[in-house]
XYZ file of C-alpha atoms in Angstrom:
284
model
C 36.645 144.151 16.716
C 34.509 146.344 19.032
C 32.872 149.429 17.787
C 35.252 152.307 18.066
C 34.352 154.654 20.867
C 35.349 157.762 18.977
C 36.812 159.022 15.732
C 40.097 157.277 15.044
C 41.067 157.589 11.411
C 44.237 158.174 9.445
C 44.438 161.654 7.964
C 44.650 162.125 4.218
C 46.044 165.417 3.037
C 48.633 166.997 0.815
C 51.819 164.981 0.846
C 55.474 165.621 1.359
C 58.511 163.451 1.463
C 60.593 161.634 -1.115
C 59.210 158.107 -1.183
C 57.911 156.472 -4.346
C 54.335 156.859 -3.105
C 52.409 159.792 -4.462
C 49.558 161.909 -3.035
C 46.824 160.229 -4.999
C 47.892 156.716 -4.117
C 48.399 157.566 -0.436
C 45.019 159.268 -0.231
C 43.245 156.281 -1.783
C 44.941 153.816 0.519
C 44.052 155.882 3.580
C 40.459 156.270 2.340
C 40.151 152.486 1.970
C 41.640 151.967 5.430
C 39.226 154.442 6.982
C 36.260 152.868 5.187
C 37.362 149.512 6.606
C 37.372 150.931 10.123
C 33.954 152.436 9.534
C 32.555 149.175 8.164
C 33.780 147.224 11.177
C 32.541 149.933 13.566
C 29.067 150.052 11.991
C 28.922 146.276 11.915
C 28.881 143.695 14.676
C 31.319 144.273 17.512
C 32.163 141.415 19.881
C 30.227 143.238 22.573
C 27.146 143.575 20.382
C 27.281 139.961 19.226
C 27.595 138.841 22.839
C 24.410 140.733 23.674
C 22.590 139.116 20.739
C 23.694 135.617 21.728
C 22.840 136.227 25.388
C 19.326 137.277 24.369
C 18.900 134.236 22.198
C 20.254 131.879 24.826
C 17.822 133.317 27.361
C 15.036 131.735 25.303
C 11.660 132.335 27.008
C 13.072 134.363 29.936
C 10.783 137.371 30.082
C 13.493 139.452 31.709
C 15.914 139.038 28.788
C 16.878 142.380 27.343
C 16.563 142.594 23.566
C 19.652 144.334 22.063
C 19.123 147.649 20.362
C 20.327 147.187 16.765
C 21.541 150.211 14.851
C 23.243 148.767 11.802
C 21.646 150.835 9.033
C 24.963 152.181 7.718
C 27.072 149.063 7.824
C 26.594 148.143 4.159
C 27.048 151.683 2.742
C 30.610 151.196 1.525
C 30.422 147.479 0.743
C 30.849 147.964 -3.020
C 34.073 149.904 -2.521
C 35.516 147.513 0.039
C 34.692 144.428 -2.012
C 36.392 145.915 -5.070
C 39.747 147.518 -4.057
C 41.194 147.017 -7.515
C 44.980 147.046 -7.595
C 45.348 149.535 -4.764
C 47.209 146.956 -2.666
C 48.393 144.790 -5.561
C 46.355 142.183 -7.435
C 46.867 139.243 -5.062
C 46.038 141.347 -2.000
C 43.102 142.871 -3.833
C 41.690 139.447 -4.630
C 42.059 138.429 -0.999
C 40.270 141.566 0.205
C 37.409 140.889 -2.240
C 36.980 137.376 -0.859
C 37.296 138.464 2.792
C 34.812 141.301 2.524
C 32.302 139.094 0.693
C 32.592 136.656 3.580
C 32.342 139.440 6.126
C 29.143 140.895 4.703
C 27.630 137.399 4.251
C 28.368 136.645 7.923
C 26.782 139.965 9.016
C 23.703 139.167 6.968
C 23.476 135.771 8.567
C 23.424 137.396 11.995
C 20.794 139.933 10.773
C 18.555 137.226 9.321
C 18.923 134.776 12.210
C 18.213 137.400 14.804
C 15.115 138.611 13.008
C 13.967 134.998 12.565
C 14.591 134.282 16.243
C 12.531 137.266 17.353
C 9.611 136.204 15.160
C 9.958 132.600 16.330
C 9.995 133.634 20.003
C 7.142 136.106 19.717
C 4.977 133.505 17.920
C 5.862 131.032 20.656
C 6.768 128.458 18.009
C 9.292 127.079 20.457
C 6.399 125.303 22.203
C 6.065 123.091 19.126
C 9.697 122.051 18.731
C 11.148 122.514 22.255
C 13.483 125.270 21.055
C 15.109 123.200 18.289
C 14.857 125.981 15.725
C 15.937 128.598 18.291
C 19.055 126.637 19.095
C 19.828 126.275 15.410
C 19.449 130.022 14.815
C 21.655 130.803 17.799
C 24.370 128.431 16.626
C 24.221 130.103 13.213
C 24.816 133.509 14.850
C 27.736 132.160 16.861
C 29.309 130.583 13.755
C 28.901 133.825 11.788
C 30.383 135.804 14.668
C 33.453 133.526 14.661
C 33.860 134.131 10.903
C 33.739 137.921 11.429
C 36.399 137.866 14.120
C 38.626 135.634 11.962
C 38.247 137.998 9.014
C 39.076 141.292 10.714
C 42.737 140.562 11.534
C 43.262 139.085 8.051
C 41.980 142.302 6.487
C 44.107 144.474 8.740
C 47.167 142.310 8.003
C 46.779 143.162 4.309
C 45.927 146.846 4.497
C 47.794 148.107 7.595
C 51.335 148.017 6.171
C 50.242 150.067 3.160
C 48.215 152.428 5.363
C 51.204 152.878 7.650
C 53.378 153.692 4.660
C 50.783 156.168 3.408
C 50.506 157.894 6.742
C 54.294 157.962 7.097
C 54.392 159.643 3.700
C 51.997 162.374 4.895
C 53.633 162.627 8.339
C 57.180 162.950 6.932
C 57.638 166.401 8.430
C 55.469 165.926 11.495
C 57.543 165.886 14.713
C 54.932 163.654 16.363
C 55.193 161.016 13.642
C 56.627 158.238 15.827
C 54.114 158.858 18.577
C 51.127 158.820 16.202
C 52.155 155.671 14.321
C 52.828 153.780 17.586
C 49.469 154.934 18.959
C 47.670 153.450 15.979
C 49.436 150.124 16.559
C 48.392 150.236 20.182
C 44.762 150.633 19.172
C 44.958 147.659 16.821
C 46.378 145.568 19.663
C 43.645 146.735 22.081
C 41.005 145.740 19.519
C 42.615 142.335 19.138
C 42.451 141.783 22.887
C 38.783 142.799 22.981
C 38.087 140.323 20.190
C 39.807 137.532 22.110
C 38.010 138.305 25.354
C 34.642 138.330 23.535
C 35.119 134.770 22.245
C 32.854 132.189 23.854
C 35.879 130.091 24.729
C 38.670 132.528 25.505
C 42.099 131.465 24.302
C 44.019 132.399 27.418
C 47.406 131.606 25.910
C 46.691 133.972 23.019
C 45.417 136.581 25.473
C 48.638 136.328 27.472
C 50.672 136.943 24.347
C 48.485 139.896 23.262
C 48.655 141.410 26.738
C 52.465 141.168 26.813
C 52.749 142.730 23.372
C 50.501 145.652 24.333
C 52.396 146.154 27.605
C 55.648 146.326 25.597
C 54.100 148.871 23.209
C 53.182 151.128 26.123
C 56.736 150.781 27.501
C 58.147 151.827 24.103
C 55.625 154.658 23.941
C 56.749 156.084 27.274
C 60.380 155.887 26.157
C 59.799 157.994 23.027
C 61.436 161.393 23.537
C 59.222 164.385 24.240
C 58.952 166.816 21.358
C 60.213 170.288 22.068
C 57.612 173.037 21.880
C 54.682 170.594 22.061
C 54.139 170.385 25.809
C 50.327 170.322 25.520
C 50.364 167.538 22.956
C 52.838 165.527 25.030
C 50.629 165.913 28.124
C 47.660 164.450 26.221
C 49.907 161.721 24.842
C 50.868 160.782 28.398
C 47.211 160.688 29.407
C 46.510 158.469 26.401
C 49.127 155.972 27.586
C 47.670 156.156 31.106
C 44.274 155.084 29.673
C 45.938 152.200 27.849
C 47.487 151.172 31.214
C 43.969 151.340 32.724
C 42.784 149.056 29.895
C 45.607 146.634 30.725
C 44.449 146.721 34.346
C 40.964 145.611 33.327
C 42.516 142.793 31.292
C 44.630 141.735 34.286
C 41.541 141.570 36.505
C 39.777 139.299 34.018
C 42.846 137.135 33.546
C 43.428 136.782 37.277
C 40.034 135.264 37.893
C 39.532 133.772 34.410
C 36.370 135.878 34.464
C 35.605 136.912 30.901
C 32.081 138.141 31.453
C 29.990 140.678 29.602
C 30.702 143.084 32.458
C 34.468 142.592 32.100
C 34.201 143.200 28.377
C 32.241 146.391 28.939
C 34.846 147.651 31.420
C 37.623 147.073 28.850
C 35.560 148.722 26.127
C 35.044 151.759 28.342
C 38.771 152.133 28.946
C 39.320 151.710 25.222
C 36.877 154.601 24.585
C 38.727 156.784 27.138
C 41.996 156.046 25.325
C 40.430 157.105 22.010
C 39.305 160.405 23.618
C 42.785 161.152 24.944
C 44.336 160.257 21.622
C 42.005 162.600 19.791
C 43.010 165.447 22.162
C 46.627 164.548 21.474
C 46.388 164.806 17.701
C 43.791 167.617 17.548
C-alpha cells in the first residue's frame, strides 16, 4: 500500500453503546489498527519500491535518480505488531505474528539489497561480473516487494472487521457514523488499487474488479442522506467523494491505454492525497 498522504486513523476515545465490546478492548484494537497503518506508511509503498527498482534497473546510467530513503521509523512498533496476543483471538493473533514477521523480513531484504547495490555500483564491481550480482540484488528486491503487497491485504482482512466494530462502538451516537465508516472502506479500496497498479505485471482483470467496487462505493456514498445541522461537514464530505471520483478518473486513463507508468501511479497517489485532505476536513 502507498504511503498515506495525510493523517487517516481511527479515533479511540470514551465509549458508548450497548455492544459486548468495552472501552479498553475497543481502544486496544484501534491502537493496533493505527499502528498497522503507521507501519505500512513508514515502510515501503508501491511507489517507493518502484523508484528503487527503476534505479537498480538503470544500472550504470549516470542520469538515474537515487531514491531518497526515509525509513528510520518503520521498525518502531514492530514488537507490538508481531505480538498482538489474543486481541483478535488466538488463531488470528498467530496469523498476524507470522505475517508481520514476514513483512519486516521482506522490508529488511529491500534495505539490505539496496545498500548492497549502491556499494556494488559505486565500486564498479559490475565490470567484473557483467551486472550478474546487480541483477540478483534487483530480483531480490522485486520478490520482497511482492511479499509485502501480498501481506498487507491479509493483515487488513484480519484486523479491519474488529477495527470497524470498535469504531462503530465509539461512533454509536455520532450522526456521521455511516459516512465515516464508508469513507474508511473507500480508502482501503483506493490503496488496493494503488497496489495493483504498482505491480510489475498489472493484473488488469483484478484492477477492473477493484475499480467497479470503488465506483459502487462512491455511488453508495452519494446516496447516504445528508445529516441535518451539519451542512459544513456534508460539504466537505461531498468534496471528499469528488476527489475519489478524480482518483477513478486517473485509473480510467491508465486502464484505457494500458499505461501503468510511474507517472500514472504518481497521479493516482496525488488524487489519493487530496481525498485524505478532504476527509480530514470532513471529520475535523
